[in-house]
Amino acid sequence: MNAPLMKGYYLKESLREIWMQVTKEQAQQVLMNWVEQAQDSKVPLLQKFAMTLMAHRSGILSWYDHHISTGKLEGINNKIKTMKRQAYGYRDEKFFELKILSLHDKTYAFVG
């Protein structure tokens, strides 16, 4: 069995525990324990990722202060990028703007 891969998998799964905590303090403790485990794993990529998490821990833990997610915004951006790729660029910038604004309009088809 590939030991570093196994450690990475188990640490990935245990990192999800941060979002299961009730308070910010509990989440911070889980994060600190996870970083310690990653540092003890002796896997260089996990150690580097642990340092990245520590650098961004205030932003990660701020979710407990303001339950805001950028998921919806990321989805909209992805739809715009996909539309842009499919069209190979629009000549008219105003038309592209209208396409973006109508991105979430419901389209109904007449059946029968």
PDB file of C-alpha atoms in Angstrom:
ATOM      1  CA  MET A   1       0.000   0.000   0.000  1.00  0.00           C
ATOM      2  CA  ASN A   2       1.183   3.539  -0.764  1.00  0.00           C
ATOM      3  CA  ALA A   3       1.690   5.038   2.728  1.00  0.00           C
ATOM      4  CA  PRO A   4       1.844   8.742   1.739  1.00  0.00           C
ATOM      5  CA  LEU A   5      -1.302   8.358  -0.371  1.00  0.00           C
ATOM      6  CA  MET A   6      -3.103   6.635   2.497  1.00  0.00           C
ATOM      7  CA  LYS A   7      -2.066   9.387   4.935  1.00  0.00           C
ATOM      8  CA  GLY A   8      -3.222  12.018   2.475  1.00  0.00           C
ATOM      9  CA  TYR A   9      -6.602  10.352   2.041  1.00  0.00           C
ATOM     10  CA  TYR A  10      -7.257  10.032   5.772  1.00  0.00           C
ATOM     11  CA  LEU A  11      -6.141  13.595   6.414  1.00  0.00           C
ATOM     12  CA  LYS A  12      -8.378  14.828   3.590  1.00  0.00           C
ATOM     13  CA  GLU A  13     -11.362  13.108   5.137  1.00  0.00           C
ATOM     14  CA  SER A  14     -10.568  14.365   8.639  1.00  0.00           C
ATOM     15  CA  LEU A  15     -10.219  17.955   7.379  1.00  0.00           C
ATOM     16  CA  ARG A  16     -13.974  17.978   6.721  1.00  0.00           C
ATOM     17  CA  GLU A  17     -14.498  17.899  10.488  1.00  0.00           C
ATOM     18  CA  ILE A  18     -13.779  21.632  10.603  1.00  0.00           C
ATOM     19  CA  TRP A  19     -17.209  22.370   9.114  1.00  0.00           C
ATOM     20  CA  MET A  20     -19.000  20.003  11.499  1.00  0.00           C
ATOM     21  CA  GLN A  21     -18.088  22.017  14.596  1.00  0.00           C
ATOM     22  CA  VAL A  22     -20.593  24.191  16.403  1.00  0.00           C
ATOM     23  CA  THR A  23     -18.324  27.036  17.499  1.00  0.00           C
ATOM     24  CA  LYS A  24     -15.398  28.869  16.010  1.00  0.00           C
ATOM     25  CA  GLU A  25     -13.175  27.811  18.912  1.00  0.00           C
ATOM     26  CA  GLN A  26     -13.932  24.136  18.328  1.00  0.00           C
ATOM     27  CA  ALA A  27     -13.225  24.536  14.623  1.00  0.00           C
ATOM     28  CA  GLN A  28      -9.945  26.266  15.396  1.00  0.00           C
ATOM     29  CA  GLN A  29      -8.932  23.384  17.668  1.00  0.00           C
ATOM     30  CA  VAL A  30      -9.796  20.837  14.959  1.00  0.00           C
ATOM     31  CA  LEU A  31      -7.799  22.862  12.415  1.00  0.00           C
ATOM     32  CA  MET A  32      -4.788  23.091  14.722  1.00  0.00           C
ATOM     33  CA  ASN A  33      -4.923  19.332  15.393  1.00  0.00           C
ATOM     34  CA  TRP A  34      -5.146  18.656  11.658  1.00  0.00           C
ATOM     35  CA  VAL A  35      -2.142  20.873  10.918  1.00  0.00           C
ATOM     36  CA  GLU A  36      -0.167  19.076  13.621  1.00  0.00           C
ATOM     37  CA  GLN A  37      -1.058  15.691  12.120  1.00  0.00           C
ATOM     38  CA  ALA A  38      -0.081  16.907   8.645  1.00  0.00           C
ATOM     39  CA  GLN A  39       3.272  18.170   9.942  1.00  0.00           C
ATOM     40  CA  ASP A  40       3.876  14.816  11.703  1.00  0.00           C
ATOM     41  CA  SER A  41       3.018  12.870   8.533  1.00  0.00           C
ATOM     42  CA  LYS A  42       6.411  13.712   6.972  1.00  0.00           C
ATOM     43  CA  VAL A  43       4.730  14.023   3.570  1.00  0.00           C
ATOM     44  CA  PRO A  44       6.144  17.226   1.998  1.00  0.00           C
ATOM     45  CA  LEU A  45       2.989  18.154   0.086  1.00  0.00           C
ATOM     46  CA  LEU A  46       0.818  17.740   3.173  1.00  0.00           C
ATOM     47  CA  GLN A  47       3.242  19.829   5.196  1.00  0.00           C
ATOM     48  CA  LYS A  48       3.146  22.560   2.560  1.00  0.00           C
ATOM     49  CA  PHE A  49      -0.653  22.459   2.470  1.00  0.00           C
ATOM     50  CA  ALA A  50      -0.757  22.664   6.269  1.00  0.00           C
ATOM     51  CA  MET A  51       1.325  25.841   6.120  1.00  0.00           C
ATOM     52  CA  THR A  52      -1.065  27.260   3.507  1.00  0.00           C
ATOM     53  CA  LEU A  53      -4.019  26.499   5.774  1.00  0.00           C
ATOM     54  CA  MET A  54      -2.277  28.225   8.662  1.00  0.00           C
ATOM     55  CA  ALA A  55      -1.662  31.289   6.496  1.00  0.00           C
ATOM     56  CA  HIS A  56      -5.381  31.430   5.626  1.00  0.00           C
ATOM     57  CA  ARG A  57      -6.854  30.237   8.916  1.00  0.00           C
ATOM     58  CA  SER A  58      -8.462  33.569   9.793  1.00  0.00           C
ATOM     59  CA  GLY A  59     -10.346  33.546   6.484  1.00  0.00           C
ATOM     60  CA  ILE A  60     -11.332  29.904   6.897  1.00  0.00           C
ATOM     61  CA  LEU A  61     -12.583  30.425  10.429  1.00  0.00           C
ATOM     62  CA  SER A  62     -14.410  33.640   9.556  1.00  0.00           C
ATOM     63  CA  TRP A  63     -17.125  31.422   8.098  1.00  0.00           C
ATOM     64  CA  TYR A  64     -18.270  30.895  11.683  1.00  0.00           C
ATOM     65  CA  ASP A  65     -18.770  34.654  12.074  1.00  0.00           C
ATOM     66  CA  HIS A  66     -20.576  35.211   8.765  1.00  0.00           C
ATOM     67  CA  HIS A  67     -22.071  32.093   7.169  1.00  0.00           C
ATOM     68  CA  ILE A  68     -21.381  33.320   3.644  1.00  0.00           C
ATOM     69  CA  SER A  69     -20.298  31.106   0.775  1.00  0.00           C
ATOM     70  CA  THR A  70     -19.007  32.112  -2.642  1.00  0.00           C
ATOM     71  CA  GLY A  71     -20.326  28.905  -4.199  1.00  0.00           C
ATOM     72  CA  LYS A  72     -23.176  30.578  -6.077  1.00  0.00           C
ATOM     73  CA  LEU A  73     -20.846  33.272  -7.420  1.00  0.00           C
ATOM     74  CA  GLU A  74     -18.335  30.661  -8.576  1.00  0.00           C
ATOM     75  CA  GLY A  75     -21.139  28.821 -10.369  1.00  0.00           C
ATOM     76  CA  ILE A  76     -22.230  31.977 -12.195  1.00  0.00           C
ATOM     77  CA  ASN A  77     -18.643  32.722 -13.223  1.00  0.00           C
ATOM     78  CA  ASN A  78     -18.291  29.181 -14.533  1.00  0.00           C
ATOM     79  CA  LYS A  79     -21.476  29.547 -16.619  1.00  0.00           C
ATOM     80  CA  ILE A  80     -20.197  32.824 -18.102  1.00  0.00           C
ATOM     81  CA  LYS A  81     -16.834  31.274 -18.981  1.00  0.00           C
ATOM     82  CA  THR A  82     -18.539  28.270 -20.572  1.00  0.00           C
ATOM     83  CA  MET A  83     -20.826  30.518 -22.617  1.00  0.00           C
ATOM     84  CA  LYS A  84     -17.833  32.580 -23.744  1.00  0.00           C
ATOM     85  CA  ARG A  85     -15.910  29.468 -24.835  1.00  0.00           C
ATOM     86  CA  GLN A  86     -18.874  28.052 -26.735  1.00  0.00           C
ATOM     87  CA  ALA A  87     -19.362  31.293 -28.654  1.00  0.00           C
ATOM     88  CA  TYR A  88     -15.668  31.769 -29.512  1.00  0.00           C
ATOM     89  CA  GLY A  89     -16.093  35.405 -28.527  1.00  0.00           C
ATOM     90  CA  TYR A  90     -18.864  37.823 -29.391  1.00  0.00           C
ATOM     91  CA  ARG A  91     -18.211  40.735 -31.724  1.00  0.00           C
ATOM     92  CA  ASP A  92     -20.772  42.927 -30.069  1.00  0.00           C
ATOM     93  CA  GLU A  93     -20.009  43.552 -26.400  1.00  0.00           C
ATOM     94  CA  LYS A  94     -23.577  44.668 -25.701  1.00  0.00           C
ATOM     95  CA  PHE A  95     -24.934  41.345 -27.007  1.00  0.00           C
ATOM     96  CA  PHE A  96     -22.555  39.455 -24.721  1.00  0.00           C
ATOM     97  CA  GLU A  97     -23.745  41.574 -21.794  1.00  0.00           C
ATOM     98  CA  LEU A  98     -27.374  40.753 -22.641  1.00  0.00           C
ATOM     99  CA  LYS A  99     -26.505  37.054 -22.851  1.00  0.00           C
ATOM    100  CA  ILE A 100     -24.985  37.239 -19.356  1.00  0.00           C
ATOM    101  CA  LEU A 101     -28.051  39.026 -17.988  1.00  0.00           C
ATOM    102  CA  SER A 102     -30.375  36.440 -19.532  1.00  0.00           C
ATOM    103  CA  LEU A 103     -28.271  33.537 -18.296  1.00  0.00           C
ATOM    104  CA  HIS A 104     -30.720  32.628 -15.556  1.00  0.00           C
ATOM    105  CA  ASP A 105     -33.960  33.308 -17.421  1.00  0.00           C
ATOM    106  CA  LYS A 106     -36.256  30.332 -17.638  1.00  0.00           C
ATOM    107  CA  THR A 107     -36.835  29.082 -21.154  1.00  0.00           C
ATOM    108  CA  TYR A 108     -40.089  27.347 -21.827  1.00  0.00           C
ATOM    109  CA  ALA A 109     -40.817  25.145 -24.798  1.00  0.00           C
ATOM    110  CA  PHE A 110     -44.271  24.691 -26.190  1.00  0.00           C
ATOM    111  CA  VAL A 111     -45.190  21.057 -26.275  1.00  0.00           C
ATOM    112  CA  GLY A 112     -47.833  19.574 -28.517  1.00  0.00           C
TER     113      GLY A 112
END
